PDB file of C-alpha atoms in Angstrom:
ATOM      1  CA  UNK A   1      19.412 135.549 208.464  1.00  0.00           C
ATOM      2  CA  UNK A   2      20.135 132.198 209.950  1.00  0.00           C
ATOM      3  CA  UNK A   3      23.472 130.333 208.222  1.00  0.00           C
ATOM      4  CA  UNK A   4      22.371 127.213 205.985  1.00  0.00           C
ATOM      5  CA  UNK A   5      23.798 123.479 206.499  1.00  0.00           C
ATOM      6  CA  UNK A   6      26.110 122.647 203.525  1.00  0.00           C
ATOM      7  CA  UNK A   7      23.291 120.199 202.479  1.00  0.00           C
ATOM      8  CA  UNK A   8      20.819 122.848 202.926  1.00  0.00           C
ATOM      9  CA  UNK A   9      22.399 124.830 200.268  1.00  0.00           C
ATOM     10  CA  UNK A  10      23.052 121.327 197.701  1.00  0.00           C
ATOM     11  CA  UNK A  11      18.912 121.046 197.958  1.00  0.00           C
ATOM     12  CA  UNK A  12      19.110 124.953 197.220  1.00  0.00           C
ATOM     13  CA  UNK A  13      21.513 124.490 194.563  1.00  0.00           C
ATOM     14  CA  UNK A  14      19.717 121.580 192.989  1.00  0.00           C
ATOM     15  CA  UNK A  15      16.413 123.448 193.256  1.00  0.00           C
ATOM     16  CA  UNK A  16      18.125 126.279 191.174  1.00  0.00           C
ATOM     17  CA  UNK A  17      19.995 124.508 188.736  1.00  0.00           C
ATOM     18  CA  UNK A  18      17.074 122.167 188.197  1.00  0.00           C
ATOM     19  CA  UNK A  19      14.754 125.276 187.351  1.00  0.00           C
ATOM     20  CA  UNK A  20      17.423 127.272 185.097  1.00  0.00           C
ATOM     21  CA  UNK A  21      17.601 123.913 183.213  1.00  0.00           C
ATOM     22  CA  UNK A  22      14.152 122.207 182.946  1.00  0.00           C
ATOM     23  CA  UNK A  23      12.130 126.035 183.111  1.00  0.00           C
ATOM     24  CA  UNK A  24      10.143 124.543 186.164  1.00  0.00           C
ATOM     25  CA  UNK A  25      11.170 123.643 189.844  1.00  0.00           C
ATOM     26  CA  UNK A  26      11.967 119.531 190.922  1.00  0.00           C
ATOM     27  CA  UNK A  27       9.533 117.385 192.532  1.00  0.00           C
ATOM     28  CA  UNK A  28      10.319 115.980 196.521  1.00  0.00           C
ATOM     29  CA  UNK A  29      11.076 112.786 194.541  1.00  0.00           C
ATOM     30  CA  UNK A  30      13.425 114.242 191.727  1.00  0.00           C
ATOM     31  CA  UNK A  31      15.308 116.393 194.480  1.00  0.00           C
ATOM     32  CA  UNK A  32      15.649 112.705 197.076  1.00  0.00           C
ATOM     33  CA  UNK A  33      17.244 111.338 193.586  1.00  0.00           C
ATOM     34  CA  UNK A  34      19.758 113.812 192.803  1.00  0.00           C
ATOM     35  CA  UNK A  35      20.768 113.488 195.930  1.00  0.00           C
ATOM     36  CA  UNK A  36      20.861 110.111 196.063  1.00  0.00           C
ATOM     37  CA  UNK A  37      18.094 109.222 198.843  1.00  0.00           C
ATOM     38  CA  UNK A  38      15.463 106.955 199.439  1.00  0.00           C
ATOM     39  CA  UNK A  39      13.655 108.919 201.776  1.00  0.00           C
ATOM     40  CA  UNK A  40      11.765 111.723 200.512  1.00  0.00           C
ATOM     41  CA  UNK A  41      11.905 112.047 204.061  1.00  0.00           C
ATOM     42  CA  UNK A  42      15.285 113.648 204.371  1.00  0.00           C
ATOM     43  CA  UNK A  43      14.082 116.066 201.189  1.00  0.00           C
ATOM     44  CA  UNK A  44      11.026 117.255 202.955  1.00  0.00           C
ATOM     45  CA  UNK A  45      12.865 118.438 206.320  1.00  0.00           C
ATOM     46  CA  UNK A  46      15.793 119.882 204.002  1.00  0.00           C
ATOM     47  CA  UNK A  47      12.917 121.822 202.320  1.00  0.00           C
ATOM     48  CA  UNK A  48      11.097 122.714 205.399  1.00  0.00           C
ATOM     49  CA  UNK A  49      14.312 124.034 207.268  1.00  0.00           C
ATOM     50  CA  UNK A  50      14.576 126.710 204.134  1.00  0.00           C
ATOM     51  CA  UNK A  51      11.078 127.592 203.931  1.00  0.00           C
ATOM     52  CA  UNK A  52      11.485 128.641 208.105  1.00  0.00           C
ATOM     53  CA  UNK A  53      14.825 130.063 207.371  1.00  0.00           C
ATOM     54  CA  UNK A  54      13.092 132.717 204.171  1.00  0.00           C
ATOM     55  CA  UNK A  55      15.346 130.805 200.997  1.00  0.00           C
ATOM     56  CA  UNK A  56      11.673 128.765 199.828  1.00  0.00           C
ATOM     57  CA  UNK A  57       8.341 129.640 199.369  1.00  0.00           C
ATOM     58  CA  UNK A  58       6.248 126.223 198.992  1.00  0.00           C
ATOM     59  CA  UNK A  59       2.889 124.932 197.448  1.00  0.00           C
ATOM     60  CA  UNK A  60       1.316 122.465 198.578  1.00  0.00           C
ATOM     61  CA  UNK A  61      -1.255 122.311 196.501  1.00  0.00           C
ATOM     62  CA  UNK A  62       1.221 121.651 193.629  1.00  0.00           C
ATOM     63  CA  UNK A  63       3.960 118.936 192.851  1.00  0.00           C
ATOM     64  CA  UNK A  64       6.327 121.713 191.627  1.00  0.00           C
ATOM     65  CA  UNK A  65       5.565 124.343 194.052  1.00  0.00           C
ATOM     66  CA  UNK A  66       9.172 125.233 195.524  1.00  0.00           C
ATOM     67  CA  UNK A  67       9.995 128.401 194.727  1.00  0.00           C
ATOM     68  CA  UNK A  68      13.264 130.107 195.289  1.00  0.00           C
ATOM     69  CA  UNK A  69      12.953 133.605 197.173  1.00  0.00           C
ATOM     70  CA  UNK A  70      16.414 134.207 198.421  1.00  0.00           C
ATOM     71  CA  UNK A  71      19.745 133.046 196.331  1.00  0.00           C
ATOM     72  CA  UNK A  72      22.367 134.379 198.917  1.00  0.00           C
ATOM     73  CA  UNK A  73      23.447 130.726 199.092  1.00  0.00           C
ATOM     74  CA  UNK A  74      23.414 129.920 194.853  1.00  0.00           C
ATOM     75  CA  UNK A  75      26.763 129.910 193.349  1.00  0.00           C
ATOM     76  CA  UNK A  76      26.216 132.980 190.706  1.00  0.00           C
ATOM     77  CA  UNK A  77      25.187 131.589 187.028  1.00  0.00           C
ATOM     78  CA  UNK A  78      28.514 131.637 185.228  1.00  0.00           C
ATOM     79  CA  UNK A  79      27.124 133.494 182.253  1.00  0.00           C
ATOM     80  CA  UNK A  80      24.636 136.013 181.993  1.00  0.00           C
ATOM     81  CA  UNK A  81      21.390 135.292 179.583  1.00  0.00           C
ATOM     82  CA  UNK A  82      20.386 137.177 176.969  1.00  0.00           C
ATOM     83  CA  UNK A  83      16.555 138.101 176.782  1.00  0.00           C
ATOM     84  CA  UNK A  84      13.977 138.449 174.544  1.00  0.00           C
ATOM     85  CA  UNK A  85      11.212 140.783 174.357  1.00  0.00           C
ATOM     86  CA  UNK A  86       7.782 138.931 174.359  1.00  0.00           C
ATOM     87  CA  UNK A  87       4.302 140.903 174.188  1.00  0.00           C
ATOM     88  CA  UNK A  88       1.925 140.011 176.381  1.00  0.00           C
ATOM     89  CA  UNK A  89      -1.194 140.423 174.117  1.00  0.00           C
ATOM     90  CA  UNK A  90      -4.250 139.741 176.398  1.00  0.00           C
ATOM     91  CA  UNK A  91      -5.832 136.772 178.343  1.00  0.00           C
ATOM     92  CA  UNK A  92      -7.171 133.443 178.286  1.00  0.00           C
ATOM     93  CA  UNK A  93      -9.632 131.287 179.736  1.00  0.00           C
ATOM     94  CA  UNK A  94      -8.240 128.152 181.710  1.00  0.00           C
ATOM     95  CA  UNK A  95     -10.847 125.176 180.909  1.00  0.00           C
ATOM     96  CA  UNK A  96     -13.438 125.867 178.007  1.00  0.00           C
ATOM     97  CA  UNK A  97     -11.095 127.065 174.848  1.00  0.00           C
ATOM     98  CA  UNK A  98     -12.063 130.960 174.181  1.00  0.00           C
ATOM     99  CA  UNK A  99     -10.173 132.934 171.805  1.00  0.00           C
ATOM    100  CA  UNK A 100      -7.703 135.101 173.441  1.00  0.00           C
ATOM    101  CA  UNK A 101      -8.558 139.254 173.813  1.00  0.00           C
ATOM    102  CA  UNK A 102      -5.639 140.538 171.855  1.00  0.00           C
ATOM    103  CA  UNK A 103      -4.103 143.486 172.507  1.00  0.00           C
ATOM    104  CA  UNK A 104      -0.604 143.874 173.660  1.00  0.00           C
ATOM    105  CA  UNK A 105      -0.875 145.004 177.493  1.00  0.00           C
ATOM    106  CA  UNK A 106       3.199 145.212 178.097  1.00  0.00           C
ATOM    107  CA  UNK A 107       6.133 143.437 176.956  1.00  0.00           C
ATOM    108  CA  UNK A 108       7.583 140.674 179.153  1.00  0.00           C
ATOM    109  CA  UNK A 109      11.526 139.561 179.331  1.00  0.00           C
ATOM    110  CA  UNK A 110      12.379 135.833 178.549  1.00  0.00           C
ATOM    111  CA  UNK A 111      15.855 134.751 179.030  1.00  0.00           C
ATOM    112  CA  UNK A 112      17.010 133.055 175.397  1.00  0.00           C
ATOM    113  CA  UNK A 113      17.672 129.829 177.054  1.00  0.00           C
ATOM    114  CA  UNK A 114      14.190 129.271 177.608  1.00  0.00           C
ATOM    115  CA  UNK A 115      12.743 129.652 173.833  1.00  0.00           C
ATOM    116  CA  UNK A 116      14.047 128.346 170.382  1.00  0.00           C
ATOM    117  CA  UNK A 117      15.405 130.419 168.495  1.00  0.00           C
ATOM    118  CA  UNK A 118      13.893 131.649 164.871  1.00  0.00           C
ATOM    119  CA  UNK A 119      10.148 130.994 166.631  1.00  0.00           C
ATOM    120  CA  UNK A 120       7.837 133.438 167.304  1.00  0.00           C
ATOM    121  CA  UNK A 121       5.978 133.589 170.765  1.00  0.00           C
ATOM    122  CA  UNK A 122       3.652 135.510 172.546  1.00  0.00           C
ATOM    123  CA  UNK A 123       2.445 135.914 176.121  1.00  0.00           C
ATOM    124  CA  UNK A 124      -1.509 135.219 177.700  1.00  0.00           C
ATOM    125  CA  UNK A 125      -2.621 136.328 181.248  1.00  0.00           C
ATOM    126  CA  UNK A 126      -4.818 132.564 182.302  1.00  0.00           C
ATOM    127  CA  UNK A 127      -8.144 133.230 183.740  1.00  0.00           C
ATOM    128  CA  UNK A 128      -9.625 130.760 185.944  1.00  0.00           C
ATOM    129  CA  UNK A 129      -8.753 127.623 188.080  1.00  0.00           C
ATOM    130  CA  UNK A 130      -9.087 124.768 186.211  1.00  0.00           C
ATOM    131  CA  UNK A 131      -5.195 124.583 185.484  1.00  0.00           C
ATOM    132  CA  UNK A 132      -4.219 124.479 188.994  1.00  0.00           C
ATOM    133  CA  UNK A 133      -3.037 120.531 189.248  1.00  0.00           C
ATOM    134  CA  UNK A 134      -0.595 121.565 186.306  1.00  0.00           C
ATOM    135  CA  UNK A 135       0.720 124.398 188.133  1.00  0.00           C
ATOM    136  CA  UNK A 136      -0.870 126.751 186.411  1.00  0.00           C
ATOM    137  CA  UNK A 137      -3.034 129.247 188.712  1.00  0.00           C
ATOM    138  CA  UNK A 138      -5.354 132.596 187.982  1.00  0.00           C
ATOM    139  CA  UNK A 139      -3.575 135.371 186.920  1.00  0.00           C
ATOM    140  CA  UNK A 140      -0.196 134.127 185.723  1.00  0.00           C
ATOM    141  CA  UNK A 141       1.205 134.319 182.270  1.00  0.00           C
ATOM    142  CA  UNK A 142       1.557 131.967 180.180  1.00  0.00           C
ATOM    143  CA  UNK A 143       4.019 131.609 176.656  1.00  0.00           C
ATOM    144  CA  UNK A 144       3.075 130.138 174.044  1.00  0.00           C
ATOM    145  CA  UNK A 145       4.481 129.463 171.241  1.00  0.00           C
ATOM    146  CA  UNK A 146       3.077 130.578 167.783  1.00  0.00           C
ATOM    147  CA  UNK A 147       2.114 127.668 164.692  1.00  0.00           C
ATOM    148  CA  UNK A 148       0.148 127.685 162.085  1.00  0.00           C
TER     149      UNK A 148
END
């Protein structure tokens, strides 16, 4: 594994503690502000030196495509997250609104920090493309939370 700059790991921090708090990853242009940068620049060859060295998988077809694959760098979370239990009752169609196929497939963990507490939630499988400028692509699960 190749060693990581010490501002290689701040954009790898940033990227982490900007996901645990907003529950989706920063923009080029929220990361070059945290850090205090004009130049997206500088942000982009950061994140391209830790996609090549395995700590980032990146989208490009998506704003918010950095994804963290490797947190030997992260300084660990200082407490650990309770989780709920949320079924994942069926699918639903991206684009032209379908009622979802309920049935519950599996159960899926959600760390408490990312729902309120006293609601009730439940978990769709999206079908189909026409989500994929808000990040969302075929095949991955959404949760949603249940109103009247």
């Amino acid at each position: 594994m190749q060693r990581l700059t010490e501002k290689q790991i701040e954009v790898l921090q940033m990227i982490h503690d900007f996901t645990a708090d907003h529950s989706y990853p920063p923009t080029i242009q929220e990361l070059a502000e945290q850090l205090g940068v004009r130049s997206k620049n500088a942000v982009v060859k950061h994140i391209d030196a830790l996609r090549k060295k395995g700590h980032i998988v990146k989208d490009s077809s998506t704003a918010r495509g950095i994804r963290i694959v490797n947190k030997f760098y992260l300084q660990p979370d200082e407490e650990v997250q309770e989780s709920n239990e949320i079924p994942l009752i069926g699918r639903v169609a991206a684009g032209m609104p379908i009622l979802a196929v309920e049935n519950i497939e599996k159960h899926i963990t959600v760390p408490n920090h990312m729902i309120k507490r006293n609601a009730v939630y439940y978990a769709l499988r999206v079908q189909g493309e026409s989500m994929i400028d808000a990040g969302i692509h075929n095949q991955d699960i959404v949760i949603v939370e249940k109103n009247n």
